[in-house]
CSV table of C-alpha atoms and ligand atoms in Angstrom, one decimal:
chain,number,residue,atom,x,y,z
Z,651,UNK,CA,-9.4,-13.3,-14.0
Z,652,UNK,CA,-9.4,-14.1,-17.6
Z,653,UNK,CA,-6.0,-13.2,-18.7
Z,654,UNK,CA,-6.9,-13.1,-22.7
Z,655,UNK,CA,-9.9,-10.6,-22.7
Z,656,UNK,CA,-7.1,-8.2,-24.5
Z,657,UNK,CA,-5.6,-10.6,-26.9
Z,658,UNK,CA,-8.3,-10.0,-29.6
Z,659,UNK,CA,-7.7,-6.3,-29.9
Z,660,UNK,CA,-5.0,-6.8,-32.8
Z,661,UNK,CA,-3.8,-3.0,-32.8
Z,662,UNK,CA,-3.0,-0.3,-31.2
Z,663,UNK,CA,-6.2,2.1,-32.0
Z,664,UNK,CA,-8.8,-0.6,-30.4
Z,665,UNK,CA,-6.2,-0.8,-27.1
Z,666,UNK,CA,-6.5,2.7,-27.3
Z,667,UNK,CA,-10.4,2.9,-27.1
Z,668,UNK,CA,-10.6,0.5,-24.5
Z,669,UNK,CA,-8.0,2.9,-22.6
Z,670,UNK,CA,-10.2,6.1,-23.2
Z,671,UNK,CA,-13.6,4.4,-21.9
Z,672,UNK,CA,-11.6,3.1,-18.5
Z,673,UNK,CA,-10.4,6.4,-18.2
Z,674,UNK,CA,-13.8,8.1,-18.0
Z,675,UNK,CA,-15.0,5.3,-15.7
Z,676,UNK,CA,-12.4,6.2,-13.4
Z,677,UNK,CA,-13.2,9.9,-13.2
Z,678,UNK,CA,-16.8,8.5,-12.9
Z,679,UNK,CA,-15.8,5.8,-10.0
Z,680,UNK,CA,-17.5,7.6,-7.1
Z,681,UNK,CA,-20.5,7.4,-8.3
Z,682,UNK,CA,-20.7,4.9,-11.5
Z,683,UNK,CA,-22.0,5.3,-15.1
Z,684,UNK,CA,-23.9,3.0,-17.1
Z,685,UNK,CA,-23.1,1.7,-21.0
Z,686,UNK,CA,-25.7,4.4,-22.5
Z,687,UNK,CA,-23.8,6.9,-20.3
Z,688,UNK,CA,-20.5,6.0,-21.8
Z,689,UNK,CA,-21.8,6.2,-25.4
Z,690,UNK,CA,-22.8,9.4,-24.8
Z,691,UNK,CA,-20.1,10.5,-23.3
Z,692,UNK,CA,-17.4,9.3,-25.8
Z,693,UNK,CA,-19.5,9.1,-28.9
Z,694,UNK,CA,-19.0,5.8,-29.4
Z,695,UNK,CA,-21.6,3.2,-30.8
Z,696,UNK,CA,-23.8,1.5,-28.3
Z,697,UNK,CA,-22.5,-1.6,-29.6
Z,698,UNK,CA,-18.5,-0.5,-29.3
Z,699,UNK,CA,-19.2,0.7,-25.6
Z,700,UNK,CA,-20.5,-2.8,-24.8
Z,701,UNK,CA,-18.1,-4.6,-26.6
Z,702,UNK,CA,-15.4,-2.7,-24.6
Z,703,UNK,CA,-17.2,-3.0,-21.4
Z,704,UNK,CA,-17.1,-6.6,-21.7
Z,705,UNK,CA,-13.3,-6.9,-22.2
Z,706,UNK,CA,-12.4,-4.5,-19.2
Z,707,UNK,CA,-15.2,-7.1,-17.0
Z,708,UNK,CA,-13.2,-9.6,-18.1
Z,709,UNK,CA,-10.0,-8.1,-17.0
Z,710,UNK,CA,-11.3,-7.2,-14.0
Z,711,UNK,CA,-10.5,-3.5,-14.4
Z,712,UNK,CA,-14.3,-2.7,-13.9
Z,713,UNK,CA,-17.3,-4.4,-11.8
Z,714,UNK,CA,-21.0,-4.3,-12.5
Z,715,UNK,CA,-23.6,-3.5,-9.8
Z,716,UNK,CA,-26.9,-1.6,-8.6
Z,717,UNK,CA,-26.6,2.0,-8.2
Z,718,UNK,CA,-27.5,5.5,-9.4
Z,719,UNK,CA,-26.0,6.8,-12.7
Z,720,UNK,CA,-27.5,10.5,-13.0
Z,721,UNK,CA,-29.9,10.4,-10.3
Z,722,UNK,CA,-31.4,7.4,-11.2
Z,723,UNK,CA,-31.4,3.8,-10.0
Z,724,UNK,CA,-29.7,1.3,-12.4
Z,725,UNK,CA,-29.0,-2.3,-12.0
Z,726,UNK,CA,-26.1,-2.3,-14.6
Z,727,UNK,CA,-24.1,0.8,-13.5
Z,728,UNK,CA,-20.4,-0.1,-14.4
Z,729,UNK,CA,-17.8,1.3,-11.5
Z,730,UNK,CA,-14.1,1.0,-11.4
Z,731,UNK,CA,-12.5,-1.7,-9.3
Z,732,UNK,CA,-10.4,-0.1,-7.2
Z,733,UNK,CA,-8.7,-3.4,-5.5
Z,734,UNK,CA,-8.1,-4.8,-9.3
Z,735,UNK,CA,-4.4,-4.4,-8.2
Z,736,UNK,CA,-2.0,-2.0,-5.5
Z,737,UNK,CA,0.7,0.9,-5.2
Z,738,UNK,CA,3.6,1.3,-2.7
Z,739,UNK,CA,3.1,4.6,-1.8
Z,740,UNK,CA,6.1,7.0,0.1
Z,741,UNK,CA,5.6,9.8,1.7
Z,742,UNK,CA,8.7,11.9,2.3
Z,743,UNK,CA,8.6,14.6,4.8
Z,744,UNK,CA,11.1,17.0,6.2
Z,745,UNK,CA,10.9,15.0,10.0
Z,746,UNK,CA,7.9,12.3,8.7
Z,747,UNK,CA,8.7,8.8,6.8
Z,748,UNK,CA,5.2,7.5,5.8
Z,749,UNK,CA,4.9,4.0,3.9
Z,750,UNK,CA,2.1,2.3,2.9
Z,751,UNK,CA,0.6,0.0,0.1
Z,752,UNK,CA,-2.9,1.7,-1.2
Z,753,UNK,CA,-5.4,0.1,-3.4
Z,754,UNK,CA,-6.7,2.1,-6.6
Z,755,UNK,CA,-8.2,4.7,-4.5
Z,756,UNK,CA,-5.4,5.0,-2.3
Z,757,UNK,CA,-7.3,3.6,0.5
Z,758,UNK,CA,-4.4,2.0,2.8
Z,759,UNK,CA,-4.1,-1.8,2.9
Z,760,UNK,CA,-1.5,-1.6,5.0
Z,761,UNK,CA,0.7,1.6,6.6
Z,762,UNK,CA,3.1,2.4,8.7
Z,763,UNK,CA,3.8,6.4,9.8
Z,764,UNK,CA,7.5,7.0,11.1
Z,765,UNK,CA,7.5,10.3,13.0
Z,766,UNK,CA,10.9,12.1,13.8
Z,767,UNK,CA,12.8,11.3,10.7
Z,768,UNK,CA,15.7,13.7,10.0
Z,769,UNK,CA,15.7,13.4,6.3
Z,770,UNK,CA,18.9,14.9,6.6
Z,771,UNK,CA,20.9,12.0,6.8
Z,772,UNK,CA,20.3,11.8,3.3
Z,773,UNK,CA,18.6,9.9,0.2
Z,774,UNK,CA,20.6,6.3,0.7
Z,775,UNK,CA,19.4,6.0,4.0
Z,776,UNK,CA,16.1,7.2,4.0
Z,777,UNK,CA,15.3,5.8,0.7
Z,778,UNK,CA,16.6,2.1,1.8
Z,779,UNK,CA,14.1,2.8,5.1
Z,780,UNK,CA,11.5,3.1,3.0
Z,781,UNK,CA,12.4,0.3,0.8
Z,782,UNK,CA,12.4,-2.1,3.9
Z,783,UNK,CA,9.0,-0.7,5.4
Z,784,UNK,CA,7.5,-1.5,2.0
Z,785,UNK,CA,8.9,-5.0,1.7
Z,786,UNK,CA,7.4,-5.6,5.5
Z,787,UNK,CA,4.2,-4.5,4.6
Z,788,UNK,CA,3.5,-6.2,1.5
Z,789,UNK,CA,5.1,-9.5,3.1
Z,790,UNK,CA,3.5,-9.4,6.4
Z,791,UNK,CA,0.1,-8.7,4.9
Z,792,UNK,CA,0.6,-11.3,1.9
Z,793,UNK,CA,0.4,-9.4,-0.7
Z,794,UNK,CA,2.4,-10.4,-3.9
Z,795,UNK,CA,4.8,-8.2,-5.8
Z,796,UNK,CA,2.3,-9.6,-8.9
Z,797,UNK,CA,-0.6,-7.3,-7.8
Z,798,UNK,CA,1.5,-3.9,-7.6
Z,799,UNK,CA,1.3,-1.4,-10.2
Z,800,UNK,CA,4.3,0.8,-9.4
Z,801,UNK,CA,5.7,2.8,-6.8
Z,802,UNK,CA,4.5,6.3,-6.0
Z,803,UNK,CA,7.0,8.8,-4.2
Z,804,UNK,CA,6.2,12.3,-2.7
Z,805,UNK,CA,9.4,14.7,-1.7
Z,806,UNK,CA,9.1,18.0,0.1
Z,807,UNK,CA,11.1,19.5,-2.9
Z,808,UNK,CA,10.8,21.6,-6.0
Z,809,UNK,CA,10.8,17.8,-8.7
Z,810,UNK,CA,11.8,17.6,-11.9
Z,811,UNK,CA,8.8,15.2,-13.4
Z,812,UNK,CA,10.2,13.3,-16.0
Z,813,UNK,CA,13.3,12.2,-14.4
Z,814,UNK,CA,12.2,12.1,-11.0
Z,815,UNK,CA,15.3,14.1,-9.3
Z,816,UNK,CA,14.9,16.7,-6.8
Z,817,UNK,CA,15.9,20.0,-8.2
Z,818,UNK,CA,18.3,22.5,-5.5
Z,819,UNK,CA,15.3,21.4,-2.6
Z,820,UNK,CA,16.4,23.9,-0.2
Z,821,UNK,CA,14.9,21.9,3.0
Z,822,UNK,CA,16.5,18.4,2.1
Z,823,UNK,CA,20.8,18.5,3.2
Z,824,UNK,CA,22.7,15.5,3.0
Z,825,UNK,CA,23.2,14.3,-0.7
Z,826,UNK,CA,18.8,14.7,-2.4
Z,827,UNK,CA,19.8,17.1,-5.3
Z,828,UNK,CA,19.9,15.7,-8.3
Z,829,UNK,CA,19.3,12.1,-6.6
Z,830,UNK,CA,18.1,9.1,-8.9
Z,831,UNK,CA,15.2,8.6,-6.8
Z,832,UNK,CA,12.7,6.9,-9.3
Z,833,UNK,CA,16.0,4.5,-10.6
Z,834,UNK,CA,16.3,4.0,-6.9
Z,835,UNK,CA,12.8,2.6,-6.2
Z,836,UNK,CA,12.5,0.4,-9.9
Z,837,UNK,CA,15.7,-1.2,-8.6
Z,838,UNK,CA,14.3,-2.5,-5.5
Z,839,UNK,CA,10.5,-3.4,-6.6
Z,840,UNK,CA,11.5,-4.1,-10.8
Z,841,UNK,CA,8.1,-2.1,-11.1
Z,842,UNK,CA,7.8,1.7,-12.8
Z,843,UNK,CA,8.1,4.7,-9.9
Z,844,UNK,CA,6.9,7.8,-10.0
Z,845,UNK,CA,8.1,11.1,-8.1
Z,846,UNK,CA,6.6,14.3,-7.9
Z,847,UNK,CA,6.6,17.2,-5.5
Z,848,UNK,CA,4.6,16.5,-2.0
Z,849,UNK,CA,2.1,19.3,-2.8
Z,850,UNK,CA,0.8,17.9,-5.7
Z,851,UNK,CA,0.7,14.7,-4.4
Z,852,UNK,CA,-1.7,15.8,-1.8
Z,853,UNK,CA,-3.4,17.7,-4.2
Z,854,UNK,CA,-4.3,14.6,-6.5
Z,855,UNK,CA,-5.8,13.0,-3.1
Z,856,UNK,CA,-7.6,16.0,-2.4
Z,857,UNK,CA,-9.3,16.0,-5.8
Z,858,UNK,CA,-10.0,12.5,-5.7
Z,859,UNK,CA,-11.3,13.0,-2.3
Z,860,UNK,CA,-13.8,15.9,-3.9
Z,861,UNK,CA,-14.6,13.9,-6.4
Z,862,UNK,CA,-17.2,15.0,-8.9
Z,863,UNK,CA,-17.8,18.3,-6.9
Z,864,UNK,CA,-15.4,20.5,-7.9
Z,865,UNK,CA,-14.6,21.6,-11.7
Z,866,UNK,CA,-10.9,21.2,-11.5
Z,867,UNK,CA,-9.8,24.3,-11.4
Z,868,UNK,CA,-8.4,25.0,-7.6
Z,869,UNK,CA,-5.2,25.4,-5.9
Z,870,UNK,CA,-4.0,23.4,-2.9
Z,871,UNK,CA,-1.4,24.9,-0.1
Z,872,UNK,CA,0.4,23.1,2.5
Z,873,UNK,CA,1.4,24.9,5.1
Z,874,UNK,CA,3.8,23.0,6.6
Z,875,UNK,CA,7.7,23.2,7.4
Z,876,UNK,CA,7.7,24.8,3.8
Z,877,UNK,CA,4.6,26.6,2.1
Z,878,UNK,CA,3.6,25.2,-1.6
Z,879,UNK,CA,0.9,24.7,-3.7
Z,880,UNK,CA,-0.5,22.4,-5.6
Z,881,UNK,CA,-2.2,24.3,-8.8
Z,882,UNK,CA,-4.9,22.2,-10.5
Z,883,UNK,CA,-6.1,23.2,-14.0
Z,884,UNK,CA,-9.1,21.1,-16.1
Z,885,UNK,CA,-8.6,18.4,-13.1
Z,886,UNK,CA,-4.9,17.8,-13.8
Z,887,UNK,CA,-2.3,19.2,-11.7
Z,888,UNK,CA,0.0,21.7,-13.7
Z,889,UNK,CA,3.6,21.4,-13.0
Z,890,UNK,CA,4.8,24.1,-15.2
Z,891,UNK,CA,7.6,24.0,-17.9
Z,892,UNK,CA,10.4,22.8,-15.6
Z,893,UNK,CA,8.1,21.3,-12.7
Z,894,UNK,CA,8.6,23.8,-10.1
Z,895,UNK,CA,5.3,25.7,-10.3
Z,896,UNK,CA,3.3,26.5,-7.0
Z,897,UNK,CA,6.0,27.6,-5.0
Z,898,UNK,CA,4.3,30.2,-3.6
Z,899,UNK,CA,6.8,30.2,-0.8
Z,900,UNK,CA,9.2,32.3,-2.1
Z,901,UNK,CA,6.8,35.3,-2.9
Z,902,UNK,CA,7.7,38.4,-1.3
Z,903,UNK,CA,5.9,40.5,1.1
Z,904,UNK,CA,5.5,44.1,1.3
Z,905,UNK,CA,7.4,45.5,4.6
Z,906,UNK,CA,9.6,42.7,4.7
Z,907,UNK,CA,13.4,42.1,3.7
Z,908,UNK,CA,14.3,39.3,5.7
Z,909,UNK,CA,17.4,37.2,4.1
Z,910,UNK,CA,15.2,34.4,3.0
Z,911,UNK,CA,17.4,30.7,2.7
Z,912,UNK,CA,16.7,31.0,-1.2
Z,913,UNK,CA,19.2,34.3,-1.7
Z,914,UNK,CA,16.0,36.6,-2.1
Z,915,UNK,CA,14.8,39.0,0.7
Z,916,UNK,CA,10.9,39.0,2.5
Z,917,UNK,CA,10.0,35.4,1.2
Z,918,UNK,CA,6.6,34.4,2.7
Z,919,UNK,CA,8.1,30.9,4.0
Z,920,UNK,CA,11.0,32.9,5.8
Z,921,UNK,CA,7.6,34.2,7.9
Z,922,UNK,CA,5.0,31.5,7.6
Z,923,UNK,CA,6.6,28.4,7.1
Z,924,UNK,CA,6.8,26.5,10.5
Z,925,UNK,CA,10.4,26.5,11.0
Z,926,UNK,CA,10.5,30.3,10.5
Z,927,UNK,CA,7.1,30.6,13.0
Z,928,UNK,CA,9.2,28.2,15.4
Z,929,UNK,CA,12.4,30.9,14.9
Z,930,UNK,CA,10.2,34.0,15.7
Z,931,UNK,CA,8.1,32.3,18.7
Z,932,UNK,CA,11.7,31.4,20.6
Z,933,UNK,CA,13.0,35.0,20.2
Z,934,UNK,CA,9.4,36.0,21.5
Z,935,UNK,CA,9.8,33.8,24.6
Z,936,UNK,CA,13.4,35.1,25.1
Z,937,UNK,CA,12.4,38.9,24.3
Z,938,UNK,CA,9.5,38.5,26.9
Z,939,UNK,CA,6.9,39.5,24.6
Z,940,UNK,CA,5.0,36.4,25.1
Z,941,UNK,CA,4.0,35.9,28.5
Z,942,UNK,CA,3.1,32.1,27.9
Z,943,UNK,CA,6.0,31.4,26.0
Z,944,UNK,CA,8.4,33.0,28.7
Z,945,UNK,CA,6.9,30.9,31.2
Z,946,UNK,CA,7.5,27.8,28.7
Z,947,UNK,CA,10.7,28.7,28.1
Z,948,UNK,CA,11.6,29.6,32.0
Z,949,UNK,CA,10.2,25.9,32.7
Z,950,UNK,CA,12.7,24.3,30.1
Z,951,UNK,CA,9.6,23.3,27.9
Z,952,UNK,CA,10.4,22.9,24.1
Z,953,UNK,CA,9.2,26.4,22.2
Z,954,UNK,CA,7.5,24.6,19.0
Z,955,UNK,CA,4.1,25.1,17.3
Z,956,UNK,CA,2.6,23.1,19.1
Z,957,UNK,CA,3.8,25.7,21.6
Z,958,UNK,CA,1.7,28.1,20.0
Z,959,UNK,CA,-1.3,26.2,19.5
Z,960,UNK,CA,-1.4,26.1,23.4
Z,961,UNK,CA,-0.8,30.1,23.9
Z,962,UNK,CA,-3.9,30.4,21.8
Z,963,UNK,CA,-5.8,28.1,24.0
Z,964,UNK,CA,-4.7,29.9,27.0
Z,965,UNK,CA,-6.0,33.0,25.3
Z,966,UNK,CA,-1.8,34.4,25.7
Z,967,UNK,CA,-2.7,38.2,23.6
Z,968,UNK,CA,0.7,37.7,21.8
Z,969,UNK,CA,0.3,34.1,20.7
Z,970,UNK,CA,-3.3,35.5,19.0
Z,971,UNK,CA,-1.7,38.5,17.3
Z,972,UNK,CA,1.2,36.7,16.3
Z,973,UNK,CA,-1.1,33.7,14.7
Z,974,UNK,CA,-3.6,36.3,13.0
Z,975,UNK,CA,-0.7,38.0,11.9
Z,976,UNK,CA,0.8,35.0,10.3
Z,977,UNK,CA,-2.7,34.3,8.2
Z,978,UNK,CA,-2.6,38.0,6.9
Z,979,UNK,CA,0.7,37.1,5.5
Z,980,UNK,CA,-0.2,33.8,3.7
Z,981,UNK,CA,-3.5,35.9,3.0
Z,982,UNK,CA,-1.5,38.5,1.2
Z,983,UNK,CA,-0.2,35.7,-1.6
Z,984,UNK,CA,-3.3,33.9,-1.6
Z,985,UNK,CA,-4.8,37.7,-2.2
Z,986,UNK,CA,-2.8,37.3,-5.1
Z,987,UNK,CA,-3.2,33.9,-6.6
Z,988,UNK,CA,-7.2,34.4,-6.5
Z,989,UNK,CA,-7.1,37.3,-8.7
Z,990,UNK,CA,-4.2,35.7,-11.0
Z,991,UNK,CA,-5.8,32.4,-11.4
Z,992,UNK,CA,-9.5,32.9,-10.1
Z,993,UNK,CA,-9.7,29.0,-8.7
Z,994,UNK,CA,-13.5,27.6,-7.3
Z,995,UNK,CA,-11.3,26.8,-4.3
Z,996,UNK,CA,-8.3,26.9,-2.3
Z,997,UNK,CA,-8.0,23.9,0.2
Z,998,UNK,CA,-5.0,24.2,3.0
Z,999,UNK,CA,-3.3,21.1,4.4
Z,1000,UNK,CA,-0.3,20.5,6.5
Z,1001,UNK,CA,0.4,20.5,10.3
Z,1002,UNK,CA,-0.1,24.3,10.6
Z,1003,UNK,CA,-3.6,24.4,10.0
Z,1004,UNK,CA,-4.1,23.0,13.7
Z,1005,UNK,CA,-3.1,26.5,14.8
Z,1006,UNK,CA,-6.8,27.1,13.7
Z,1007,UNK,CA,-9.0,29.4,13.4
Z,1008,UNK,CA,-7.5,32.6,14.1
Z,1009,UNK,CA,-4.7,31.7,11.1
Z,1010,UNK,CA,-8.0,31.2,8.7
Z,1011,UNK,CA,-9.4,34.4,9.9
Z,1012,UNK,CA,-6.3,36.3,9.1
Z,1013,UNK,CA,-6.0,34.3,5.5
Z,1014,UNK,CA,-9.7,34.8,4.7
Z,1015,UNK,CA,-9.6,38.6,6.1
Z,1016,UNK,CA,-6.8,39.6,3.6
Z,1017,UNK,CA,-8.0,37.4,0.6
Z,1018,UNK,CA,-11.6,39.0,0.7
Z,1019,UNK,CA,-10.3,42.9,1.0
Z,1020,UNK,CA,-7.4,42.2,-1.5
Z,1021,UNK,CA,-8.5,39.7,-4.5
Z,1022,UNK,CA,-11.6,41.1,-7.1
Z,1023,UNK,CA,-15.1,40.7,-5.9
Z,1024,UNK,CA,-15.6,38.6,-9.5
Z,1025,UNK,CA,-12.8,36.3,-8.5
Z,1026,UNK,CA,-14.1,35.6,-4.7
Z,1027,UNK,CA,-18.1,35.5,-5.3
Z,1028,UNK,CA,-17.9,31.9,-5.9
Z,1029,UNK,CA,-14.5,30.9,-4.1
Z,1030,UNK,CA,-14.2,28.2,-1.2
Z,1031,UNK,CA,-12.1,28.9,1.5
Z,1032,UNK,CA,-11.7,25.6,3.7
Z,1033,UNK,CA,-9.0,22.9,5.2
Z,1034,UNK,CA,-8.3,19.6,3.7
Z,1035,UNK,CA,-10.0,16.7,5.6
Z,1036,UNK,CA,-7.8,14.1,4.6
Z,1037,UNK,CA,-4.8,14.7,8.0
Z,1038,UNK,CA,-1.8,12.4,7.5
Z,1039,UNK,CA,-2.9,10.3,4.5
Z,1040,UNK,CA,-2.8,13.0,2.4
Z,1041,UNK,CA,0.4,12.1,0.7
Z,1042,UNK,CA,0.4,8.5,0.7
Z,1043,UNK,CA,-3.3,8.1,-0.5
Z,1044,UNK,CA,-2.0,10.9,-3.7
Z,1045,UNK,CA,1.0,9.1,-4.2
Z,1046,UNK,CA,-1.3,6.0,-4.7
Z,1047,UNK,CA,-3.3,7.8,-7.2
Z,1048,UNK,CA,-0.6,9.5,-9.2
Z,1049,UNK,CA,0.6,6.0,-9.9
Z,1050,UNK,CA,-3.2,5.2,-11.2
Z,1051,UNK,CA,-3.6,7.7,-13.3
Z,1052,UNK,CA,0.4,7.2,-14.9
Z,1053,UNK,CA,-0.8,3.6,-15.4
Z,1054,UNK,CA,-4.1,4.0,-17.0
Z,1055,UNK,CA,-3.6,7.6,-18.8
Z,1056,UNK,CA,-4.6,6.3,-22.3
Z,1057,UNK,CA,-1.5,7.8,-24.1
Z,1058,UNK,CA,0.8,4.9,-21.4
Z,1059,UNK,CA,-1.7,2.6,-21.6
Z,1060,UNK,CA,-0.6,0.2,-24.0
Z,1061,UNK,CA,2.7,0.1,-22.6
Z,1062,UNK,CA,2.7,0.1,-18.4
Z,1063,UNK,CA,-1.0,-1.6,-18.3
Z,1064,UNK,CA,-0.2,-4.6,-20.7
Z,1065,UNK,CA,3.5,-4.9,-19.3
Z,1066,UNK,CA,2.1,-5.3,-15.8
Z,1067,UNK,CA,-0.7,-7.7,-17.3
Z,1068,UNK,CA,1.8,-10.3,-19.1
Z,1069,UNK,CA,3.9,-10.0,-15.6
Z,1070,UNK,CA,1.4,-10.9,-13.4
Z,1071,UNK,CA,0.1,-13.6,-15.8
Z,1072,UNK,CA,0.1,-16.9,-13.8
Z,1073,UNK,CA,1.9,-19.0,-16.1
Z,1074,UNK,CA,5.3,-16.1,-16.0
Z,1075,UNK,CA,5.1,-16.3,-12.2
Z,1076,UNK,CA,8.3,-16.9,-11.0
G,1269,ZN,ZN1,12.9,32.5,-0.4
């Protein structure tokens, strides 16, 4: 790698040019762009374009190949490189600790998935887990502190962006509010760290993921432990003015005035998050409504989701009603959000969508009879193929995109450059 391909841009406007053209080449990276395409596309000179493509070749920010730019075969098609450098990325879920270090992409170099964590016992502890499991990976798979970007960290909790710190998250006990959970991971790594909100972590993967076929404009929803959503708008996610939008959670529902956690009565988490399902499906089993939970229950077998999941396969009435029922509730918001911000799409993630299909028929069911016919002609209903690696693959590309945004890129992109020169290596 030729560490000097920068050192003849003498100002900040030329750095800044350089920034803007990598920046449309990664938006373009799935399926590459060409030199003409890039003039075009900025407005640039021919001449500028190449000059600029040269310097990012040289430092190794972008490769040169065959492919097709437009539909049409081109030897000089000019694609991101993804493995030009890495990101730790941390995945914090409610009983989940997943660590891994991604390339550009977030495609995992190396991973590790920690299931029953109790993120209860607070930020020190969990935090330092992750820490270690990070440290492990990168040494056991020899990969140098020099090649990592920055840290990117997803928490099931409403986040306040700019100083990553968790803001009142009502599922994290033991210590999270107001923790310095960015300071926390520059400390460690001496590299910058980034924390947002899990949602929109796994939103940023799963519009990397659709790459150039969708327009930007969709909302994600995890339907987890907690219900949120991730809201994208022009391809970036929007986090509102204090970073707590998309909680969707805490929407009411007509007929209901349940005591929700949050002070507020009929919240649609206190009936469709999982650990309110998992709440109603034991009193079911107790109440005898269910007769496949009651015989669960009467053979000492943990009453859980899962749980459910299995009534429906054993075609229990009540365990059908009761997940149909649970879609026309999440249905009822979505009904909602569709006419409010009339997305192209709404994908679903998180472990409930294994309950299946009779939850989607329930969500689909309420969104087509409630939301405008305008607002649903075009709008894709569907579940988010990326499972587990949702937020660890995001987190990997929130770091990207903080790195390489052209209004940072003068200062986290040529920091990491003169660190990772081979004569400063320590
Ligand atoms: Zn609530």
């Amino acid at each position: 790698m030729n560490n000097n391909a920068l050192d003849h841009y003498y100002n900040m406007a030329d750095i800044l040019t350089v920034s803007q053209v990598l920046d449309i080449v990664i938006r373009l990276s799935g399926e590459g762009t060409t030199r003409s395409e890039l003039a075009r596309l900025t407005g640039f000179s021919k001449s500028t374009i190449s000059n600029h493509v040269e310097t990012l070749l040289a430092e190794n920010l972008v490769l040169e190949g065959s492919g097709f730019s437009r539909g049409r075969k081109n030897s000089h098609c000019i694609y991101f490189n993804a493995d030009c450098g890495c990101v730790i990325s941390v995945d914090v879920g409610v009983t989940s600790l997943n660590v891994a270090v991604c390339n550009l992409v977030g495609k995992p170099l190396a991973a590790s998935f920690q299931e029953d964590v109790d993120v209860n016992l607070g930020p020190h502890i969990i935090l330092n887990q992750a820490i270690t499991t990070a440290q492990n990976l990168l040494n056991h798979n020899h990969i140098p502190m020099t090649k990592v970007f920055g840290i990117g960290v997803g928490i099931p909790a409403p986040i306040e962006f700019a100083t990553g710190r968790p803001s009142q998250p009502p599922l994290m006990h033991g210590g999270w509010g107001n923790y310095p959970i960015k300071e926390t991971f520059e400390e460690a790594f001496g590299k910058p760290a980034f924390v947002d909100n899990d949602v929109n972590i796994m939103a940023m993967a799963e519009y990397e993921a659709e790459n150039t076929h969708n327009d930007g404009n969709f909302l994600f929803v995890k339907l987890g432990t907690g219900i949120g959503c991730g809201i994208f708008c022009g391809g970036k996610i929007y986090r509102g003015a204090s970073g707590c939008a998309g909680d969707i959670g805490h929407i009411s529902i007509e007929g209901n005035d349940d005591l929700c956690a949050c002070g507020n009565r009929g919240c649609l988490e206190n009936l469709a998050g999982g650990a309110a399902i998992q709440k109603r499906i034991q009193w079911m089993a107790q109440n005898g409504k269910s007769d496949f939970l009651a015989s669960c229950l009467a053979k000492n077998e943990p009453i859980t989701c899962r749980t459910l999941g299995a009534g429906i396969l054993a075609q229990d009435v009540a365990c059908k009603e009761f997940v149909y029922q649970t879609g026309l509730y999440i249905g009822e918001v979505m009904a909602k959000l569709v006419n409010f911000y009339n997305p192209s799409m709404v994908v679903f993630g998180g472990g409930l969508i294994n309950l299946g299909d009779l939850l989607f028929t329930g969500i689909r069911e309420k969104i087509y009879r409630c939301s405008t016919a305008l607002a649903t002609r075009n709008l894709q209903i569907k579940c988010s193929s990326l499972g587990e690696q949702a937020g660890i693959k995001g987190a990997a590309i929130m770091v990207r995109d903080r790195i390489f945004m052209p209004s940072q890129f003068s200062k986290n992109y040529l920091l990491f450059r003169e660190e990772a020169r081979p004569n400063t290596l320590v």
